[in-house]
mmCIF file of C-alpha atoms in Angstrom:
data_model
loop_
_atom_site.group_PDB
_atom_site.id
_atom_site.type_symbol
_atom_site.label_atom_id
_atom_site.label_comp_id
_atom_site.label_asym_id
_atom_site.label_seq_id
_atom_site.Cartn_x
_atom_site.Cartn_y
_atom_site.Cartn_z
ATOM 1 C CA MET P 1 -14.755 13.839 -28.898
ATOM 2 C CA TYR P 2 -12.028 15.418 -26.791
ATOM 3 C CA ILE P 3 -11.638 19.176 -26.705
ATOM 4 C CA GLU P 4 -8.973 21.307 -25.031
ATOM 5 C CA LYS P 5 -10.207 23.946 -22.629
ATOM 6 C CA GLY P 6 -7.738 25.772 -20.422
ATOM 7 C CA LYS P 7 -4.852 24.334 -18.431
ATOM 8 C CA GLN P 8 -4.813 21.417 -15.999
ATOM 9 C CA LYS P 9 -4.695 22.292 -12.287
ATOM 10 C CA THR P 10 -3.601 20.755 -9.002
ATOM 11 C CA LEU P 11 -3.356 21.852 -5.352
ATOM 12 C CA ASN P 12 -0.902 24.509 -4.241
ATOM 13 C CA GLU P 13 0.103 22.512 -1.171
ATOM 14 C CA GLU P 14 -0.802 19.418 0.824
ATOM 15 C CA ILE P 15 -3.842 19.577 3.098
ATOM 16 C CA ILE P 16 -5.135 17.253 5.826
ATOM 17 C CA ILE P 17 -8.807 16.563 6.549
ATOM 18 C CA GLU P 18 -9.913 14.554 9.577
ATOM 19 C CA GLY P 19 -13.271 13.252 10.733
ATOM 20 C CA ILE P 20 -15.527 10.260 11.288
ATOM 21 C CA ALA P 21 -16.193 7.648 8.602
ATOM 22 C CA LEU P 22 -19.931 7.524 7.826
ATOM 23 C CA HIS P 23 -20.356 3.768 7.572
ATOM 24 C CA SER P 24 -17.625 2.312 9.811
ATOM 25 C CA GLY P 25 -17.929 5.012 12.490
ATOM 26 C CA LYS P 26 -14.136 5.036 12.894
ATOM 27 C CA ASP P 27 -11.725 7.983 12.836
ATOM 28 C CA ALA P 28 -10.551 8.770 9.321
ATOM 29 C CA GLU P 29 -7.946 11.061 7.810
ATOM 30 C CA ILE P 30 -7.081 12.023 4.259
ATOM 31 C CA ARG P 31 -4.126 13.937 2.899
ATOM 32 C CA LEU P 32 -4.660 15.715 -0.414
ATOM 33 C CA LYS P 33 -1.388 16.176 -2.279
ATOM 34 C CA PRO P 34 -0.423 18.032 -5.452
ATOM 35 C CA ALA P 35 0.109 15.701 -8.416
ATOM 36 C CA ALA P 36 1.780 15.957 -11.803
ATOM 37 C CA ALA P 37 -0.197 16.820 -14.930
ATOM 38 C CA GLY P 38 -1.910 13.801 -16.442
ATOM 39 C CA THR P 39 -2.145 11.985 -13.094
ATOM 40 C CA GLY P 40 -5.903 12.316 -12.664
ATOM 41 C CA ILE P 41 -7.386 11.578 -9.247
ATOM 42 C CA VAL P 42 -5.527 8.769 -7.450
ATOM 43 C CA PHE P 43 -6.183 7.256 -4.003
ATOM 44 C CA PHE P 44 -3.901 5.096 -1.878
ATOM 45 C CA ARG P 45 -4.119 3.574 1.602
ATOM 46 C CA SER P 46 -1.321 4.619 3.959
ATOM 47 C CA ASP P 47 -2.212 1.871 6.447
ATOM 48 C CA LEU P 48 -1.513 -1.036 4.077
ATOM 49 C CA LYS P 49 1.868 -2.574 3.342
ATOM 50 C CA GLN P 50 0.982 -2.673 -0.345
ATOM 51 C CA GLN P 51 0.245 0.967 -1.074
ATOM 52 C CA LEU P 52 -1.440 0.375 -4.397
ATOM 53 C CA LYS P 53 -2.509 3.459 -6.286
ATOM 54 C CA LEU P 54 -6.213 3.313 -7.048
ATOM 55 C CA LYS P 55 -7.136 5.541 -9.948
ATOM 56 C CA ALA P 56 -10.609 7.035 -9.701
ATOM 57 C CA VAL P 57 -12.047 5.577 -12.927
ATOM 58 C CA PRO P 58 -15.195 3.483 -13.517
ATOM 59 C CA GLU P 59 -13.260 0.229 -13.849
ATOM 60 C CA SER P 60 -11.894 0.700 -10.295
ATOM 61 C CA VAL P 61 -15.365 0.613 -8.724
ATOM 62 C CA VAL P 62 -15.859 -2.492 -6.555
ATOM 63 C CA ASN P 63 -18.941 -1.684 -4.450
ATOM 64 C CA LEU P 64 -22.046 0.480 -4.849
ATOM 65 C CA VAL P 65 -24.097 -0.257 -1.733
ATOM 66 C CA ARG P 66 -25.146 3.198 -0.475
ATOM 67 C CA ASN P 67 -21.828 4.707 -1.573
ATOM 68 C CA THR P 68 -19.196 4.513 -4.297
ATOM 69 C CA THR P 69 -16.164 2.397 -3.429
ATOM 70 C CA ILE P 70 -13.056 1.951 -5.554
ATOM 71 C CA GLY P 71 -10.501 -0.777 -5.015
ATOM 72 C CA SER P 72 -8.132 -3.383 -6.358
ATOM 73 C CA ARG P 73 -9.587 -6.634 -7.679
ATOM 74 C CA GLU P 74 -6.302 -8.406 -6.871
ATOM 75 C CA VAL P 75 -5.723 -7.125 -3.317
ATOM 76 C CA LYS P 76 -9.087 -7.353 -1.545
ATOM 77 C CA GLU P 77 -8.293 -5.025 1.367
ATOM 78 C CA ALA P 78 -7.032 -2.259 -0.941
ATOM 79 C CA LYS P 79 -10.233 -0.260 -1.269
ATOM 80 C CA VAL P 80 -11.532 3.206 -0.391
ATOM 81 C CA SER P 81 -15.234 3.823 0.151
ATOM 82 C CA THR P 82 -17.593 6.804 0.204
ATOM 83 C CA ILE P 83 -15.539 8.824 -2.259
ATOM 84 C CA GLU P 84 -18.451 10.550 -4.036
ATOM 85 C CA HIS P 85 -18.716 13.748 -1.962
ATOM 86 C CA LEU P 86 -14.975 14.354 -2.045
ATOM 87 C CA MET P 87 -14.917 13.669 -5.791
ATOM 88 C CA ALA P 88 -17.663 16.247 -6.310
ATOM 89 C CA ALA P 89 -15.708 18.817 -4.276
ATOM 90 C CA ILE P 90 -12.577 18.174 -6.332
ATOM 91 C CA TRP P 91 -14.586 18.620 -9.547
ATOM 92 C CA GLY P 92 -16.170 21.820 -8.228
ATOM 93 C CA SER P 93 -12.839 23.316 -7.167
ATOM 94 C CA GLY P 94 -11.379 22.903 -10.650
ATOM 95 C CA ILE P 95 -8.680 20.344 -9.815
ATOM 96 C CA ASP P 96 -7.634 17.786 -12.439
ATOM 97 C CA ASN P 97 -4.699 16.038 -10.748
ATOM 98 C CA LEU P 98 -4.486 14.940 -7.128
ATOM 99 C CA GLU P 99 -3.056 12.183 -4.937
ATOM 100 C CA ILE P 100 -5.195 11.297 -1.932
ATOM 101 C CA GLU P 101 -3.622 9.384 0.940
ATOM 102 C CA VAL P 102 -6.279 7.689 3.086
ATOM 103 C CA SER P 103 -5.642 6.410 6.622
ATOM 104 C CA GLY P 104 -8.143 3.554 6.329
ATOM 105 C CA PRO P 105 -10.917 2.084 4.179
ATOM 106 C CA GLU P 106 -13.208 5.121 4.168
ATOM 107 C CA ILE P 107 -13.238 8.880 3.608
ATOM 108 C CA PRO P 108 -14.221 11.122 6.568
ATOM 109 C CA VAL P 109 -17.818 12.270 6.070
ATOM 110 C CA ILE P 110 -17.397 15.672 7.852
ATOM 111 C CA ASP P 111 -20.913 17.221 7.660
ATOM 112 C CA GLY P 112 -22.396 14.906 5.016
ATOM 113 C CA SER P 113 -21.902 17.333 2.145
ATOM 114 C CA ALA P 114 -19.044 18.295 -0.177
ATOM 115 C CA TYR P 115 -18.675 21.835 1.183
ATOM 116 C CA PRO P 116 -16.014 21.269 3.905
ATOM 117 C CA TYR P 117 -13.696 19.550 1.378
ATOM 118 C CA TYR P 118 -14.313 22.322 -1.134
ATOM 119 C CA GLN P 119 -13.597 25.032 1.435
ATOM 120 C CA LYS P 120 -10.323 23.405 2.470
ATOM 121 C CA ILE P 121 -9.171 23.051 -1.143
ATOM 122 C CA ILE P 122 -10.016 26.639 -2.028
ATOM 123 C CA SER P 123 -8.319 27.948 1.128
ATOM 124 C CA VAL P 124 -4.876 26.771 -0.053
ATOM 125 C CA GLY P 125 -5.489 27.568 -3.725
ATOM 126 C CA LEU P 126 -4.618 25.839 -6.966
ATOM 127 C CA GLN P 127 -1.638 25.900 -9.277
ATOM 128 C CA GLU P 128 -1.970 25.930 -13.028
ATOM 129 C CA GLN P 129 0.032 23.318 -14.920
ATOM 130 C CA GLN P 130 1.550 23.485 -18.390
ATOM 131 C CA GLU P 131 -0.536 20.765 -20.047
ATOM 132 C CA GLN P 132 -3.919 21.444 -21.617
ATOM 133 C CA ARG P 133 -7.072 20.155 -19.930
ATOM 134 C CA GLN P 134 -8.792 17.494 -22.022
ATOM 135 C CA ILE P 135 -12.590 17.400 -21.750
ATOM 136 C CA PHE P 136 -14.643 14.599 -23.276
ATOM 137 C CA LYS P 137 -17.661 15.942 -25.150
ATOM 138 C CA VAL P 138 -20.500 13.457 -25.527
ATOM 139 C CA GLU P 139 -21.670 13.400 -29.156
ATOM 140 C CA SER P 140 -24.524 10.888 -28.990
ATOM 141 C CA PRO P 141 -26.993 9.847 -26.268
ATOM 142 C CA VAL P 142 -25.855 7.279 -23.685
ATOM 143 C CA TYR P 143 -28.213 5.847 -21.075
ATOM 144 C CA ALA P 144 -28.651 3.330 -18.257
ATOM 145 C CA ARG P 145 -31.921 2.089 -16.833
ATOM 146 C CA GLN P 146 -33.241 -0.204 -14.116
ATOM 147 C CA ASP P 147 -36.985 -0.598 -13.527
ATOM 148 C CA ASP P 148 -38.452 2.913 -13.172
ATOM 149 C CA SER P 149 -35.073 4.597 -12.575
ATOM 150 C CA TYR P 150 -32.884 5.871 -15.380
ATOM 151 C CA ILE P 151 -30.081 8.230 -16.277
ATOM 152 C CA THR P 152 -28.987 9.481 -19.662
ATOM 153 C CA ILE P 153 -26.482 11.972 -21.047
ATOM 154 C CA LEU P 154 -27.186 14.000 -24.173
ATOM 155 C CA PRO P 155 -24.908 16.194 -26.284
ATOM 156 C CA TYR P 156 -24.651 19.674 -24.759
ATOM 157 C CA ASP P 157 -22.143 22.503 -24.973
ATOM 158 C CA GLY P 158 -21.464 22.582 -21.233
ATOM 159 C CA PHE P 159 -22.244 20.436 -18.194
ATOM 160 C CA LYS P 160 -25.816 20.241 -16.937
ATOM 161 C CA ILE P 161 -27.755 17.865 -14.680
ATOM 162 C CA SER P 162 -31.564 17.699 -14.545
ATOM 163 C CA TYR P 163 -32.670 15.443 -11.684
ATOM 164 C CA THR P 164 -36.138 14.244 -10.709
ATOM 165 C CA LEU P 165 -36.441 12.752 -7.223
ATOM 166 C CA ASP P 166 -39.516 10.701 -6.326
ATOM 167 C CA TYR P 167 -39.828 8.941 -2.966
ATOM 168 C CA GLN P 168 -42.956 7.301 -1.592
ATOM 169 C CA HIS P 169 -42.435 9.245 1.619
ATOM 170 C CA PRO P 170 -44.374 12.339 2.754
ATOM 171 C CA VAL P 171 -41.291 14.275 3.840
ATOM 172 C CA ILE P 172 -39.445 13.841 0.513
ATOM 173 C CA GLY P 173 -42.143 13.280 -2.103
ATOM 174 C CA SER P 174 -41.319 14.447 -5.628
ATOM 175 C CA SER P 175 -38.953 17.273 -6.525
ATOM 176 C CA TYR P 176 -36.913 18.507 -9.470
ATOM 177 C CA PHE P 177 -33.784 20.613 -9.742
ATOM 178 C CA GLU P 178 -31.490 21.564 -12.588
ATOM 179 C CA PHE P 179 -27.824 22.407 -12.207
ATOM 180 C CA ASP P 180 -25.976 24.094 -15.052
ATOM 181 C CA ALA P 181 -22.293 24.556 -14.261
ATOM 182 C CA GLU P 182 -22.140 27.785 -16.268
ATOM 183 C CA LYS P 183 -25.129 29.380 -14.532
ATOM 184 C CA ILE P 184 -25.366 28.030 -10.972
ATOM 185 C CA ASP P 185 -22.706 28.301 -8.272
ATOM 186 C CA PHE P 186 -21.672 24.768 -7.293
ATOM 187 C CA ALA P 187 -20.202 25.811 -3.934
ATOM 188 C CA GLU P 188 -23.292 27.573 -2.606
ATOM 189 C CA GLU P 189 -26.135 25.761 -4.347
ATOM 190 C CA ILE P 190 -24.974 22.120 -4.590
ATOM 191 C CA SER P 191 -21.922 21.370 -2.437
ATOM 192 C CA ARG P 192 -23.721 22.254 0.821
ATOM 193 C CA ALA P 193 -26.529 19.703 0.328
ATOM 194 C CA ARG P 194 -26.153 16.838 2.835
ATOM 195 C CA THR P 195 -26.747 13.137 2.621
ATOM 196 C CA PHE P 196 -29.951 11.902 4.232
ATOM 197 C CA GLY P 197 -31.349 8.799 5.884
ATOM 198 C CA PHE P 198 -34.506 7.453 7.452
ATOM 199 C CA ALA P 199 -34.910 6.946 11.194
ATOM 200 C CA ALA P 200 -36.857 3.748 10.496
ATOM 201 C CA GLU P 201 -33.839 2.232 8.697
ATOM 202 C CA VAL P 202 -31.144 2.999 11.272
ATOM 203 C CA GLU P 203 -31.251 -0.350 13.101
ATOM 204 C CA LYS P 204 -31.278 -2.309 9.841
ATOM 205 C CA LEU P 205 -28.311 -0.345 8.485
ATOM 206 C CA HIS P 206 -26.346 -0.819 11.698
ATOM 207 C CA ALA P 207 -26.974 -4.569 11.502
ATOM 208 C CA GLN P 208 -25.435 -4.489 8.014
ATOM 209 C CA GLY P 209 -22.408 -2.572 9.296
ATOM 210 C CA LEU P 210 -23.560 0.637 7.577
ATOM 211 C CA ALA P 211 -24.117 4.204 8.844
ATOM 212 C CA LEU P 212 -22.339 3.441 12.144
ATOM 213 C CA GLY P 213 -20.849 6.944 12.071
ATOM 214 C CA GLY P 214 -24.062 8.655 11.048
ATOM 215 C CA SER P 215 -25.345 11.455 13.292
ATOM 216 C CA LEU P 216 -27.255 14.718 13.129
ATOM 217 C CA ASP P 217 -23.893 16.385 12.547
ATOM 218 C CA ASN P 218 -23.353 14.645 9.205
ATOM 219 C CA ALA P 219 -26.760 13.677 7.782
ATOM 220 C CA VAL P 220 -30.360 14.816 7.560
ATOM 221 C CA LEU P 221 -32.455 12.343 9.558
ATOM 222 C CA ILE P 222 -36.000 11.820 8.325
ATOM 223 C CA GLU P 223 -38.855 10.662 10.534
ATOM 224 C CA GLU P 224 -42.386 9.789 9.385
ATOM 225 C CA THR P 225 -43.641 13.370 9.097
ATOM 226 C CA LYS P 226 -40.603 15.632 9.493
ATOM 227 C CA THR P 227 -36.834 15.943 9.509
ATOM 228 C CA VAL P 228 -35.165 15.796 12.921
ATOM 229 C CA ASN P 229 -32.627 18.481 11.995
ATOM 230 C CA PRO P 230 -33.405 21.571 9.877
ATOM 231 C CA LEU P 231 -32.807 21.610 6.125
ATOM 232 C CA ARG P 232 -30.308 23.932 4.443
ATOM 233 C CA PHE P 233 -32.541 24.162 1.370
ATOM 234 C CA GLU P 234 -36.242 23.416 0.951
ATOM 235 C CA ASN P 235 -35.202 20.906 -1.750
ATOM 236 C CA GLU P 236 -31.949 19.737 -0.145
ATOM 237 C CA PHE P 237 -32.641 16.075 -0.981
ATOM 238 C CA VAL P 238 -32.680 16.510 -4.755
ATOM 239 C CA ARG P 239 -29.687 18.850 -4.606
ATOM 240 C CA HIS P 240 -27.749 16.144 -2.775
ATOM 241 C CA LYS P 241 -28.680 13.644 -5.472
ATOM 242 C CA ILE P 242 -27.154 16.013 -8.029
ATOM 243 C CA LEU P 243 -24.036 16.191 -5.845
ATOM 244 C CA ASP P 244 -23.794 12.394 -5.993
ATOM 245 C CA VAL P 245 -24.167 12.436 -9.787
ATOM 246 C CA ILE P 246 -21.320 14.951 -10.088
ATOM 247 C CA GLY P 247 -19.020 12.872 -7.884
ATOM 248 C CA ASP P 248 -19.757 9.654 -9.760
ATOM 249 C CA MET P 249 -19.443 11.251 -13.213
ATOM 250 C CA PHE P 250 -16.035 12.658 -12.253
ATOM 251 C CA LEU P 251 -14.760 9.073 -12.426
ATOM 252 C CA ASN P 252 -14.299 9.970 -16.103
ATOM 253 C CA GLY P 253 -12.657 13.314 -15.466
ATOM 254 C CA ARG P 254 -14.275 16.384 -16.953
ATOM 255 C CA ILE P 255 -17.048 15.751 -19.455
ATOM 256 C CA MET P 256 -19.499 17.857 -21.450
ATOM 257 C CA GLY P 257 -23.117 16.829 -21.772
ATOM 258 C CA HIS P 258 -26.621 17.186 -20.363
ATOM 259 C CA ILE P 259 -27.447 14.490 -17.804
ATOM 260 C CA ILE P 260 -31.106 13.731 -17.188
ATOM 261 C CA ALA P 261 -31.745 11.476 -14.191
ATOM 262 C CA VAL P 262 -34.909 10.093 -12.639
ATOM 263 C CA LYS P 263 -34.669 8.307 -9.266
ATOM 264 C CA SER P 264 -31.117 7.178 -10.013
ATOM 265 C CA GLY P 265 -28.496 6.107 -7.462
ATOM 266 C CA HIS P 266 -24.822 5.178 -7.445
ATOM 267 C CA ARG P 267 -25.378 1.896 -9.299
ATOM 268 C CA LEU P 268 -26.966 3.584 -12.311
ATOM 269 C CA HIS P 269 -24.572 6.545 -12.170
ATOM 270 C CA VAL P 270 -21.571 4.248 -12.436
ATOM 271 C CA ARG P 271 -23.235 2.159 -15.145
ATOM 272 C CA LEU P 272 -23.597 5.339 -17.193
ATOM 273 C CA ALA P 273 -20.000 6.312 -16.357
ATOM 274 C CA GLU P 274 -18.866 2.890 -17.616
ATOM 275 C CA LYS P 275 -20.687 3.388 -20.906
ATOM 276 C CA ILE P 276 -19.171 6.854 -21.317
ATOM 277 C CA ARG P 277 -15.777 5.320 -20.552
ATOM 278 C CA GLU P 278 -16.272 2.864 -23.411
ATOM 279 C CA LYS P 279 -16.847 5.813 -25.765
ATOM 280 C CA MET P 280 -13.722 7.531 -24.423
ATOM 281 C CA LEU P 281 -11.551 4.448 -24.959
ATOM 282 C CA GLU P 282 -12.900 4.047 -28.508
ATOM 283 C CA GLU P 283 -11.850 7.622 -29.206
ATOM 284 C CA GLU P 284 -8.391 7.107 -27.688
ATOM 285 C CA ASN P 285 -7.811 3.961 -29.775
#
């Protein structure tokens, strides 16, 4: 069921964000531009002759290996990867419509969290648009599961995520955190949580062409008994998982529901987003 809640919003003015791409290790730049009401979140590659507009929706997802990548199924090179942290920042800032020009195949990782994007957006402010914001309210449970990992969304008058993290690793172990958008400040409590990786996996990831831009400036590195760099929160790992859920769920725009996740990653997040999308399309038709 769709409900109207407030007005749609976009950026006041264009902003530029530069940095290193997490996986390719190359320089990356994005330009965030105001967009008309009803546009949604749209990406396009400025370095390609065919500047296809890639709408951030579940059906645009083309890769889920350690990140969320959207792209065109017709033009192979037209893709943008590692969008999840930026998507979460856009959600948290209150933006509904935005065009994002990307200089290459990947978003700059900045510090491995969503906070730098959020700060930049808030610094230039938002403009309210005339059209009403449409929010999809989940009316019946939807779930996705793989082995001992699952994610479900239940009817709820708001937006809440309850996440249980469980790693067979002494530094991470098991932890739980609950984020309720009406009660917890996204900027301070969620957006600052950074991505993390294991020192033992670095060589393997590099051999796969992944994490080439990873460093202590943009990720928490975990050794056998400790983290190499200090944590921002005692439970930063589970908070970052919630950040990823927010970014992936925003592929459907703003939704209302209570998400319960156990050991889920991008693959399950997007599977749930796809199932929610099916419900949305049923409603629209």
